[in-house]
Coordinates of C-alpha atoms in Angstrom, one line a residue:
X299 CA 19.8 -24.7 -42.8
X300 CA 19.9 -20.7 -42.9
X301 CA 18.8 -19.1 -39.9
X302 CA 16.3 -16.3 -40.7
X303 CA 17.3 -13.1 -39.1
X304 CA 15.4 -11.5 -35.8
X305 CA 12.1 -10.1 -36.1
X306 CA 10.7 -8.5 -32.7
X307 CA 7.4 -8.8 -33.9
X308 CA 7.5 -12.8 -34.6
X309 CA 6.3 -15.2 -31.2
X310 CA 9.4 -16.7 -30.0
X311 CA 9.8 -20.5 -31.0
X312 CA 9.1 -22.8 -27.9
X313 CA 12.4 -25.3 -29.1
X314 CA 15.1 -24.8 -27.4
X315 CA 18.0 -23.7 -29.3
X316 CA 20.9 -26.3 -29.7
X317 CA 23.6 -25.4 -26.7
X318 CA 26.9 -25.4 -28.5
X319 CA 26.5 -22.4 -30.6
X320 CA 26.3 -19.6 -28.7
X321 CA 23.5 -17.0 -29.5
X322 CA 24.6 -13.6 -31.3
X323 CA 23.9 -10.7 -29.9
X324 CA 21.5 -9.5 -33.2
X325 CA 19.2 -12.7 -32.2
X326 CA 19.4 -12.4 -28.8
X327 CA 16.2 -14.6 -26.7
X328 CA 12.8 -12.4 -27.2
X329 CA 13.1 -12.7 -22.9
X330 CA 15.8 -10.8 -22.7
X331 CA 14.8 -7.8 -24.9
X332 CA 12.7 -5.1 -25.1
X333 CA 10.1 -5.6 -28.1
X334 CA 9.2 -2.0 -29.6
X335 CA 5.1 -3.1 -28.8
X336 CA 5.7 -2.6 -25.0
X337 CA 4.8 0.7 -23.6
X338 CA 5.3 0.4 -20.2
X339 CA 9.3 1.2 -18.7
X340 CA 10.7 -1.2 -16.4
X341 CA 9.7 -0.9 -13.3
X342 CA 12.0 0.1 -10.7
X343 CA 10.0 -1.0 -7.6
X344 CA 9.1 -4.4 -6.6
X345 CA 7.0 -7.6 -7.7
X346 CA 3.3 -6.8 -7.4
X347 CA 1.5 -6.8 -3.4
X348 CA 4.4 -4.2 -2.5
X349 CA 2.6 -2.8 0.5
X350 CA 2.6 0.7 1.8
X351 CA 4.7 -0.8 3.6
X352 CA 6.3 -3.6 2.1
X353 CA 6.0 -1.9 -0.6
X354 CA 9.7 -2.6 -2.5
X355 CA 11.1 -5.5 -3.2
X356 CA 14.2 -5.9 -5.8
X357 CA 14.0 -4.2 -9.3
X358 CA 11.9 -6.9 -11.8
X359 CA 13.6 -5.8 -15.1
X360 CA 15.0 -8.2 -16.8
X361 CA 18.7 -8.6 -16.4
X362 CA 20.9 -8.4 -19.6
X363 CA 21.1 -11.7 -22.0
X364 CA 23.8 -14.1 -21.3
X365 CA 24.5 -15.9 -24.7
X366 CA 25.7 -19.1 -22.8
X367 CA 22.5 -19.5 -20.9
X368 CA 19.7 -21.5 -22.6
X369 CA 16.4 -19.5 -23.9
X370 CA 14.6 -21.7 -21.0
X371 CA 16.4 -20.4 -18.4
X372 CA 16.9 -17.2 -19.4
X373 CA 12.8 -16.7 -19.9
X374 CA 12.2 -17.9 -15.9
X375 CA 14.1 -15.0 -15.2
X376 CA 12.5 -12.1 -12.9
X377 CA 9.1 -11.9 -11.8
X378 CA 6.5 -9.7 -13.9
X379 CA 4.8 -7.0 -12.2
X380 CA 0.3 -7.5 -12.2
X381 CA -0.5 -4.5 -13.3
X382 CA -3.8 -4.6 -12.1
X383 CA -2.2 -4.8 -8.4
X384 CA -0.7 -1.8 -9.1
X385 CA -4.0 0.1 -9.6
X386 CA -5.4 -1.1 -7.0
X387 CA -3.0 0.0 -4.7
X388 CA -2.8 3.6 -6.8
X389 CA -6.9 3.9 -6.4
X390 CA -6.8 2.6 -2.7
X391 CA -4.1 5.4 -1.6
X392 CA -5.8 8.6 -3.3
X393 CA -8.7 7.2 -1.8
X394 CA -7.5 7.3 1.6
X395 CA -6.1 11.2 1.5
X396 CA -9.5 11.8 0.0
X397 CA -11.4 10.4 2.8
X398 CA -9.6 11.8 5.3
X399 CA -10.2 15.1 3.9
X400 CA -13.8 14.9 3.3
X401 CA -15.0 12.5 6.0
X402 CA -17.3 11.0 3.6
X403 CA -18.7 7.9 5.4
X404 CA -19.6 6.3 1.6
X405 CA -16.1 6.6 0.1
X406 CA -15.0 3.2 2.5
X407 CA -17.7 1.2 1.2
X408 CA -17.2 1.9 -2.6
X409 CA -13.6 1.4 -2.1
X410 CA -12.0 -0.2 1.3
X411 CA -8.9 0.8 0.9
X412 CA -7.0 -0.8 4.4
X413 CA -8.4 -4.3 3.0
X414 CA -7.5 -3.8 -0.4
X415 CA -4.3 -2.8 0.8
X416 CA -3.7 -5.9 3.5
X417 CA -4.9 -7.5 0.2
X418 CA -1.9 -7.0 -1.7
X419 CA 1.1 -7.5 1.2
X420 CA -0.1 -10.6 2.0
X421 CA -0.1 -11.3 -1.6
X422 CA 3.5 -10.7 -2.0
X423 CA 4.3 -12.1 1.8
X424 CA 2.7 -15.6 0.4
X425 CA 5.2 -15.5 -2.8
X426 CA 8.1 -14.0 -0.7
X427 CA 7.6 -16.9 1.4
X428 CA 8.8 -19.7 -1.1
X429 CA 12.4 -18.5 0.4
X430 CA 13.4 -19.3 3.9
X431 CA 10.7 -17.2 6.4
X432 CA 13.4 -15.7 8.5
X433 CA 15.0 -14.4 5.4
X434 CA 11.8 -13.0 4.3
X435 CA 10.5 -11.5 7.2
X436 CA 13.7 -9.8 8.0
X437 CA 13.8 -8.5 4.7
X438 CA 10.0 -7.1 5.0
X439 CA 11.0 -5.5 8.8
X440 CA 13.6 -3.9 6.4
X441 CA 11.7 -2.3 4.0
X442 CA 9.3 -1.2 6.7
X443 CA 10.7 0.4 9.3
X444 CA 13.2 3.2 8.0
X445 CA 10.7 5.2 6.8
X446 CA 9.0 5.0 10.4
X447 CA 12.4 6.0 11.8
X448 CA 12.7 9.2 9.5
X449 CA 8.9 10.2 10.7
X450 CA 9.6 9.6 14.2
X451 CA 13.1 11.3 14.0
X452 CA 11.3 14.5 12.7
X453 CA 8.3 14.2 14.3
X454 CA 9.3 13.2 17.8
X455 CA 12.4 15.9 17.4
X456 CA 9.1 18.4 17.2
X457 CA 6.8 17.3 20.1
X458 CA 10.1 17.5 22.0
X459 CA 10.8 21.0 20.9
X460 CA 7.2 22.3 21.8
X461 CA 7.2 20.9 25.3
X462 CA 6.5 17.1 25.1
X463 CA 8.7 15.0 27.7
X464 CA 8.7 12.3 30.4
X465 CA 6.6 14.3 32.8
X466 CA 4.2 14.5 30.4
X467 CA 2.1 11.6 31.5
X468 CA 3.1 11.4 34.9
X469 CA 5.5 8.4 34.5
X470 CA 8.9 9.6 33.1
X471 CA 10.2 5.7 32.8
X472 CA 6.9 4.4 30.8
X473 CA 7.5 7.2 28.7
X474 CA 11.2 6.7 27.8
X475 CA 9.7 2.6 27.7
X476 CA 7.2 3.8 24.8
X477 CA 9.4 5.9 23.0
X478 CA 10.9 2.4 21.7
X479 CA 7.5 1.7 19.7
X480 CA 8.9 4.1 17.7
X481 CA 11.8 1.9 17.0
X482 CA 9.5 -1.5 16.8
X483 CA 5.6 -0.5 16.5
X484 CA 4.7 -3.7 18.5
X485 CA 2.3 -1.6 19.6
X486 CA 1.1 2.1 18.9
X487 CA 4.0 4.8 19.3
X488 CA 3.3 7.4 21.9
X489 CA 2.8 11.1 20.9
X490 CA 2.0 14.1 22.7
X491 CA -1.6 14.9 23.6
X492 CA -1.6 18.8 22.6
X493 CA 0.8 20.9 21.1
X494 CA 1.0 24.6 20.4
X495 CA 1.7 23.9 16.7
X496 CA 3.3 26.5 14.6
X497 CA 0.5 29.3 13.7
X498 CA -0.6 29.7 10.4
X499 CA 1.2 26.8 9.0
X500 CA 0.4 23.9 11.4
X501 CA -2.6 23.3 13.7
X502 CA -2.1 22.1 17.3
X503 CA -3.5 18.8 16.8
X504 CA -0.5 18.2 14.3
X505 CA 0.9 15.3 16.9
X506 CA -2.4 13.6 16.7
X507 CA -2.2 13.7 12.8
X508 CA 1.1 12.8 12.6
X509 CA 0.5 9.4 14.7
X510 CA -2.9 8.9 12.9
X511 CA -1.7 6.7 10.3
X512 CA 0.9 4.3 13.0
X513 CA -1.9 1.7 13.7
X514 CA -1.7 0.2 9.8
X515 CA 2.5 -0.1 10.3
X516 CA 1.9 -1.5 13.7
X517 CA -0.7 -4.0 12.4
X518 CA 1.3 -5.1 9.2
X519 CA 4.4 -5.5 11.5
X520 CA 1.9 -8.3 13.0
X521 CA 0.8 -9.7 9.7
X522 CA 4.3 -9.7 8.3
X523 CA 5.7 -11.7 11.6
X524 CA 2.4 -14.1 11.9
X525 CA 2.8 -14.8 8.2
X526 CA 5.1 -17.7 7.9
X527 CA 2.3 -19.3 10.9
X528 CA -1.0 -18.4 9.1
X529 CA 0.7 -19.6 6.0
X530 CA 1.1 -23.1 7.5
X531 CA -2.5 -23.2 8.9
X532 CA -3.8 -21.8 5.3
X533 CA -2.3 -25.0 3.4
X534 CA -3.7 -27.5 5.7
X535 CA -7.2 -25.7 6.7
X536 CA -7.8 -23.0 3.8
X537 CA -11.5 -21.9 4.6
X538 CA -10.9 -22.3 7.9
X539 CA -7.8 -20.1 8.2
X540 CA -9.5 -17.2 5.9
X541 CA -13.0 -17.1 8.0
X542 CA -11.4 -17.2 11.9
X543 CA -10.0 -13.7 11.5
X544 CA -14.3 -13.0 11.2
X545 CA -15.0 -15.4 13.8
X546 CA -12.8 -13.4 16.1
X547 CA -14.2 -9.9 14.6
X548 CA -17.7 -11.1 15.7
X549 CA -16.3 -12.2 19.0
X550 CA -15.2 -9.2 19.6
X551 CA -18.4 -7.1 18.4
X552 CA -21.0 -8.9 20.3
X553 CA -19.3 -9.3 23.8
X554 CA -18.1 -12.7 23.5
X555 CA -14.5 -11.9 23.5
X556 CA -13.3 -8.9 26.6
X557 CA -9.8 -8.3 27.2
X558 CA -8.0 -5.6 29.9
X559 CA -6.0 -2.8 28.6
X560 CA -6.0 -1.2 25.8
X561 CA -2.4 -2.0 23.9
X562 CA -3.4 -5.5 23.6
X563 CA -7.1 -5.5 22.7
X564 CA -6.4 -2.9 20.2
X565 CA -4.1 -4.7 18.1
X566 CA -6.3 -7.7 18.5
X567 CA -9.3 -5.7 17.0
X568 CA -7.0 -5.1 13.8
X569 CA -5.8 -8.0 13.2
X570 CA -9.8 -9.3 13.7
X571 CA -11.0 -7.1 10.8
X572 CA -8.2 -6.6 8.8
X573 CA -6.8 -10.4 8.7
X574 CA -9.3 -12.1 6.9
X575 CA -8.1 -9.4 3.4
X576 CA -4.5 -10.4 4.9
X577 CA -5.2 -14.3 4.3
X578 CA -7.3 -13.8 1.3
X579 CA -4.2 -12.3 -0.8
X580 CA -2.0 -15.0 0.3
X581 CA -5.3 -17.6 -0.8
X582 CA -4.8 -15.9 -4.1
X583 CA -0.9 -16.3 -4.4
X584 CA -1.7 -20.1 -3.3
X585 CA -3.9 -20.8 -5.9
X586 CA -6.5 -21.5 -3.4
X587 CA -9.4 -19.1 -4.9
X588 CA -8.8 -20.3 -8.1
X589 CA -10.0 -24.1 -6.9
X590 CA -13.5 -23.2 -6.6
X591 CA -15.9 -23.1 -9.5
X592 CA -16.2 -19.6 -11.3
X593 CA -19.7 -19.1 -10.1
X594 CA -19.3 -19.6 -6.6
X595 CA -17.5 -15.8 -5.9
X596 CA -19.8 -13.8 -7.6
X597 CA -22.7 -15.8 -6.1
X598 CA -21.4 -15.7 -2.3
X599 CA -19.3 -12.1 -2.0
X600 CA -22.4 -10.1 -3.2
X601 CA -24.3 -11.9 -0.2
X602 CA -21.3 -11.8 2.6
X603 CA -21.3 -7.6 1.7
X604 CA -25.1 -7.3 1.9
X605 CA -24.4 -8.4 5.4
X606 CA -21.8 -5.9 6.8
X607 CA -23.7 -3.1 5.0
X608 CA -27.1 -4.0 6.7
X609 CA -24.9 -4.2 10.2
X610 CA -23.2 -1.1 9.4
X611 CA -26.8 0.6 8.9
X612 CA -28.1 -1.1 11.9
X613 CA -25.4 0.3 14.2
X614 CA -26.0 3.9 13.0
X615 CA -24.0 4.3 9.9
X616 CA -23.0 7.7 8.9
X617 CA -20.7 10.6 8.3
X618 CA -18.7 10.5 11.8
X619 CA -20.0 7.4 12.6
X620 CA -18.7 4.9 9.7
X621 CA -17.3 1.6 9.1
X622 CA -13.9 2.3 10.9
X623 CA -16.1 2.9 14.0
X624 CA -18.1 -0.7 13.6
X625 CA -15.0 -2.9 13.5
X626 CA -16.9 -6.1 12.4
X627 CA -18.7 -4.4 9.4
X628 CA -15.5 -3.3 8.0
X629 CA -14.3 -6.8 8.3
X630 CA -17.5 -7.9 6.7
X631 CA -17.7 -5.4 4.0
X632 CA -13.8 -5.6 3.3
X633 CA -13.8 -9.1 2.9
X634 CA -16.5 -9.6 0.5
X635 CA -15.2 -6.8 -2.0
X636 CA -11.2 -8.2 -1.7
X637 CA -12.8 -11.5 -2.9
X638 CA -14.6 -10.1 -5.5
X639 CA -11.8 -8.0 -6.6
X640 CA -9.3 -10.7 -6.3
X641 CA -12.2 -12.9 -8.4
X642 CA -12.1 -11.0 -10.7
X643 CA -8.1 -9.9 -11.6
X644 CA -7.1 -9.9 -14.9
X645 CA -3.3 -9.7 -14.2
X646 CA -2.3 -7.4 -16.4
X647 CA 1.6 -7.8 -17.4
X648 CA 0.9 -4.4 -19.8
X649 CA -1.4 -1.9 -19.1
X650 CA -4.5 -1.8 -21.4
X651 CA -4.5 1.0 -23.5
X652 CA -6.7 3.1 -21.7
X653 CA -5.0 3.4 -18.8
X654 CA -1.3 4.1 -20.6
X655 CA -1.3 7.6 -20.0
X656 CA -1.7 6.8 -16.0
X657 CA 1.4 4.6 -16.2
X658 CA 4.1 7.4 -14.3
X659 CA 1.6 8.2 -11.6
X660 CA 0.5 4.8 -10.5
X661 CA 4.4 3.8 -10.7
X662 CA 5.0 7.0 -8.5
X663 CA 2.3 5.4 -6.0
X664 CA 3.4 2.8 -5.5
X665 CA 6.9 3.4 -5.8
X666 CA 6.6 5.5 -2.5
X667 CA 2.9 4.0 -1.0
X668 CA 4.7 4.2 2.6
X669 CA 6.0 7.7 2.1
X670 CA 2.5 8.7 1.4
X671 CA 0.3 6.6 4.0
X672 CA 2.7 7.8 6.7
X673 CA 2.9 11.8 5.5
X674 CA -0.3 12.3 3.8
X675 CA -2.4 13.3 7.1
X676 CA 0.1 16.6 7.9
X677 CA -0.1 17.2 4.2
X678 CA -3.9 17.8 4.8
X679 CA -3.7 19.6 8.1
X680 CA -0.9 21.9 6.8
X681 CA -2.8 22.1 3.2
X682 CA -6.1 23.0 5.3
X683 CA -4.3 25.6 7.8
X684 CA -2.2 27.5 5.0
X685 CA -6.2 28.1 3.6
X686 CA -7.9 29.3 5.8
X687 CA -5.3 32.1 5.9
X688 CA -7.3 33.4 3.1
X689 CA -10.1 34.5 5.1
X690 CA -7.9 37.0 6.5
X691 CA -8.2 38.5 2.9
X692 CA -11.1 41.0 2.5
X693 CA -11.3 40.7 -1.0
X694 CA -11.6 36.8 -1.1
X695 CA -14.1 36.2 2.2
X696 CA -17.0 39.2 0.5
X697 CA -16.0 37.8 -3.2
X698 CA -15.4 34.5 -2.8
X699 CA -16.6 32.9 0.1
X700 CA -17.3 29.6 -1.5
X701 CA -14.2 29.2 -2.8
X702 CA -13.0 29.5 0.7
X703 CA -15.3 26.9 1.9
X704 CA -14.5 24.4 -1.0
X705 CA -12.6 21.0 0.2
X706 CA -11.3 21.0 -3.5
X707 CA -8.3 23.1 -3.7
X708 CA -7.0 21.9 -0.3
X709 CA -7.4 18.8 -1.9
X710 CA -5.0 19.9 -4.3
X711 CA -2.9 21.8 -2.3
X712 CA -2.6 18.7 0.2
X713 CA -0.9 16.4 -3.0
X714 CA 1.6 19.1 -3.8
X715 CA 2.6 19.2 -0.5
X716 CA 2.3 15.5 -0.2
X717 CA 4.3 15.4 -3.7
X718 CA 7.4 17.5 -2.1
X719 CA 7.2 14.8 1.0
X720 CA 7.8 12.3 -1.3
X721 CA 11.5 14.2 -2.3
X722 CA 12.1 15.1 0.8
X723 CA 11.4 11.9 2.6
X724 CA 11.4 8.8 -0.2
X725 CA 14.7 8.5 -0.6
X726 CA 14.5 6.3 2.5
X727 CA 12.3 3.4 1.0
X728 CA 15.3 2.9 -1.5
X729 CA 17.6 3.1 1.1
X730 CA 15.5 0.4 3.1
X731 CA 15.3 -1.8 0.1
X732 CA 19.0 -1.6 -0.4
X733 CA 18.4 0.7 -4.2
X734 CA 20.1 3.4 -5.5
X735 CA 17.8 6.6 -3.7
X736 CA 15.4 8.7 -5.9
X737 CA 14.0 11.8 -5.9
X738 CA 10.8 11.0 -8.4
X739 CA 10.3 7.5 -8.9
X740 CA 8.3 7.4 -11.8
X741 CA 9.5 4.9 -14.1
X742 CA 10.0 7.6 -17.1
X743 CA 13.6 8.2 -16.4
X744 CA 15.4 5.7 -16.9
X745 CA 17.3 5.1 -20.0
X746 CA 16.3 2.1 -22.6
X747 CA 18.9 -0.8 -22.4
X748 CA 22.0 -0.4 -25.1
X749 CA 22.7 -3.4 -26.6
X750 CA 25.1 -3.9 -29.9
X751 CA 23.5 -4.9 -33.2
X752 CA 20.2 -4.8 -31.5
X753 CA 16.8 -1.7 -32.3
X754 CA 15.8 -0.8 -28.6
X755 CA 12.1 -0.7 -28.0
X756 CA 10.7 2.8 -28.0
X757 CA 8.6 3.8 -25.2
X758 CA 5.0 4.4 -25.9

């Protein structure tokens, strides 16, 4: 019987095909080729719940077609990106550099970014976790870390050179002790209190900026090294496992729970409202949401928010005062609206049409989420400093006073210089993840596959 020739457009035949006759290159498996419908590149970052910190695992395109291998094996090959993931994460990050230029208390309850976030790495952590958890953990410390080291290396290098040292705190060996937090964040590095900053371009609270956004690397160095543990305890008590991170938030809130120090209790406090989101996306990777009965989600999360909000309102909720400052409403409000969210994902393997045109920037994201998280909080103070230079302008302060005053275009400025941190400094999360370093990881550069006596898939 007469083979008929290739046609992309045809659903691939579930039969196997016979093993002694190896498959031409013109009929090559569907799973191994392009098909000209797709219009998203292959992505060069990793499987979806890359974190801004873990936040790169190996390429996912699919590796060229072997015509010895069976169409079976060949189609179990690499793991497809969820989309959907990757918008969250996109949303949550230009969320947080929006916040933290306009100080809106309202922007963390429409989106909670730092749950959605812990979401999404202990997503992947639960599916990087089917191989050896040494191996795994390791490889996350990996990704994790160098682009800490860069930040410190510059950032350190300039506290130094503006007067920063041992005596500054009285105790030259605790300081030269703290400095290795820098090296491991098992707790928060140090930095120095005041700085003269560089006038005009940098403000003197540029240390304090700069060491702003440490506590989320410390805490999902903890996540990533409990993980193996609170995967364990998830299997053989699920509920259990996902509600004591809010048992220990509430502990903590209402007096029950007081610890000495500072170090300690502070990481503890993290982990409290943070974990639950942690443990929810590796629920999700387990299949263990997916057990309940489709009404029980949207019945229960609606409820479980209604809660934190009414707490957060009850302990004075406003601009300056938010959820970050009422620990156990966060973890509240966070938890209900990761379950929802995770509820609700579609896992998209293409994006829908509508959102096509966004492909390059939310590849971009979270191609580099670290590079961003850790860099985005000069970018403001240096976008906001270079502005207000302006009012030394006659012409703009009686014209155009408003203009001055407008958050907007500092918003703007703050992403182009947050876009020229991302050359500058990105490079490092491929070196971290062990990739060939680039400049713009977008997705749109890289060149379709050539294969012989096969049409490559255009790009939509």
């Amino acid at each position: 019987m007469t083979t008929p020739p290739f046609d992309p457009t045809r659903p691939h035949p579930a039969a196997p095909v016979p093993p002694p006759a190896p498959v031409p290159a013109a009929s090559a498996p569907a799973a191994t080729r392009r098909a000209p419908h797709v219009t998203a590149p292959p992505s060069p970052y990793p499987p979806t719940g890359a974190d801004p910190s873990a936040l790169s695992p190996q390429s996912t395109s699919p590796a060229p077609a072997d015509p010895a291998v069976p169409r079976q094996k060949q189609a179990r090959r690499g793991p497809v990106r969820d989309r959907y993931f990757d918008l969250l994460r996109a949303v949550a990050l230009f969320r947080v550099v929006l916040y933290h230029l306009m100080g809106w208390a309202w922007l963390p309850v429409v989106f909670p970014s730092m749950g959605v976030m812990f979401a999404l790495a202990g997503n992947l952590m639960a599916r990087s976790l089917k191989r050896p958890a040494v191996q795994v953990v390791r490889s996350r410390m990996r990704r994790l870390l160098p682009p800490l080291w860069l930040l410190g290396a510059v950032g350190v290098t300039g506290m130094v050179l503006q007067g920063w040292g041992p005596n500054e705190d009285g105790h030259p060996g605790w300081w030269w002790f703290h400095l290795l937090y820098w090296i491991l964040p098992l707790s928060d590095p140090p930095f120095a209190e005041s700085v003269p900053g560089i006038h005009g371009l940098l403000g003197e609270d540029w240390a304090g900026e700069l060491a702003g956004p440490l506590w989320y690397i410390r805490a999902y160095l903890w996540y990533v090294l409990l993980s193996p543990v609170l995967l364990r305890a998830l299997r053989a008590l699920p509920w259990l496992t996902i509600l004591a991170p809010l048992a220990l938030s509430a502990a903590f809130q209402f007096g029950y729970l007081n610890l000495p120090g500072e170090r300690f209790p502070s990481a503890l406090t993290d982990f409290s409202t943070f974990g639950a989101c942690w443990i929810l996306g590796m629920a999700h990777q387990e299949g263990v949401l997916k057990r309940l009965p489709r009404y029980v989600v949207p019945s229960v999360a609606p409820v479980i928010a209604a809660l934190g909000l009414w707490y957060a309102f009850r302990e004075g909720f406003k601009t300056g005062y938010d959820l970050d400052s009422i620990p156990f409403a966060q973890a509240v409000w966070s938890f209900a609206t990761v379950l929802l969210l995770l509820h609700v994902s579609p896992s998209w393997t293409e994006w829908p049409r509508r959102l096509r045109r966004w492909d390059r920037l939310i590849t971009l994201l979270n191609s580099r989420a670290v590079t961003i998280y850790l860099w985005h909080n000069v970018c403001i103070l240096v976008a906001a400093t270079l502005w207000d230079q302006l009012w030394g302008f006659d012409v703009m302060y009686e014209n155009v006073p408003w203009l001055l005053e407008s958050p907007w275009p500092v918003l703007a400025l703050a992403w182009l210089l947050i876009g020229s941190c991302i050359v500058w400094f990105g490079w490092m999360e491929d070196v971290a993840a062990k990739r060939k370093p680039q400049l713009w990881p977008d997705g749109g550069t890289r060149p379709a596959p050539k294969r012989s006596g096969a049409r490559a898939g255009h790009r939509g």
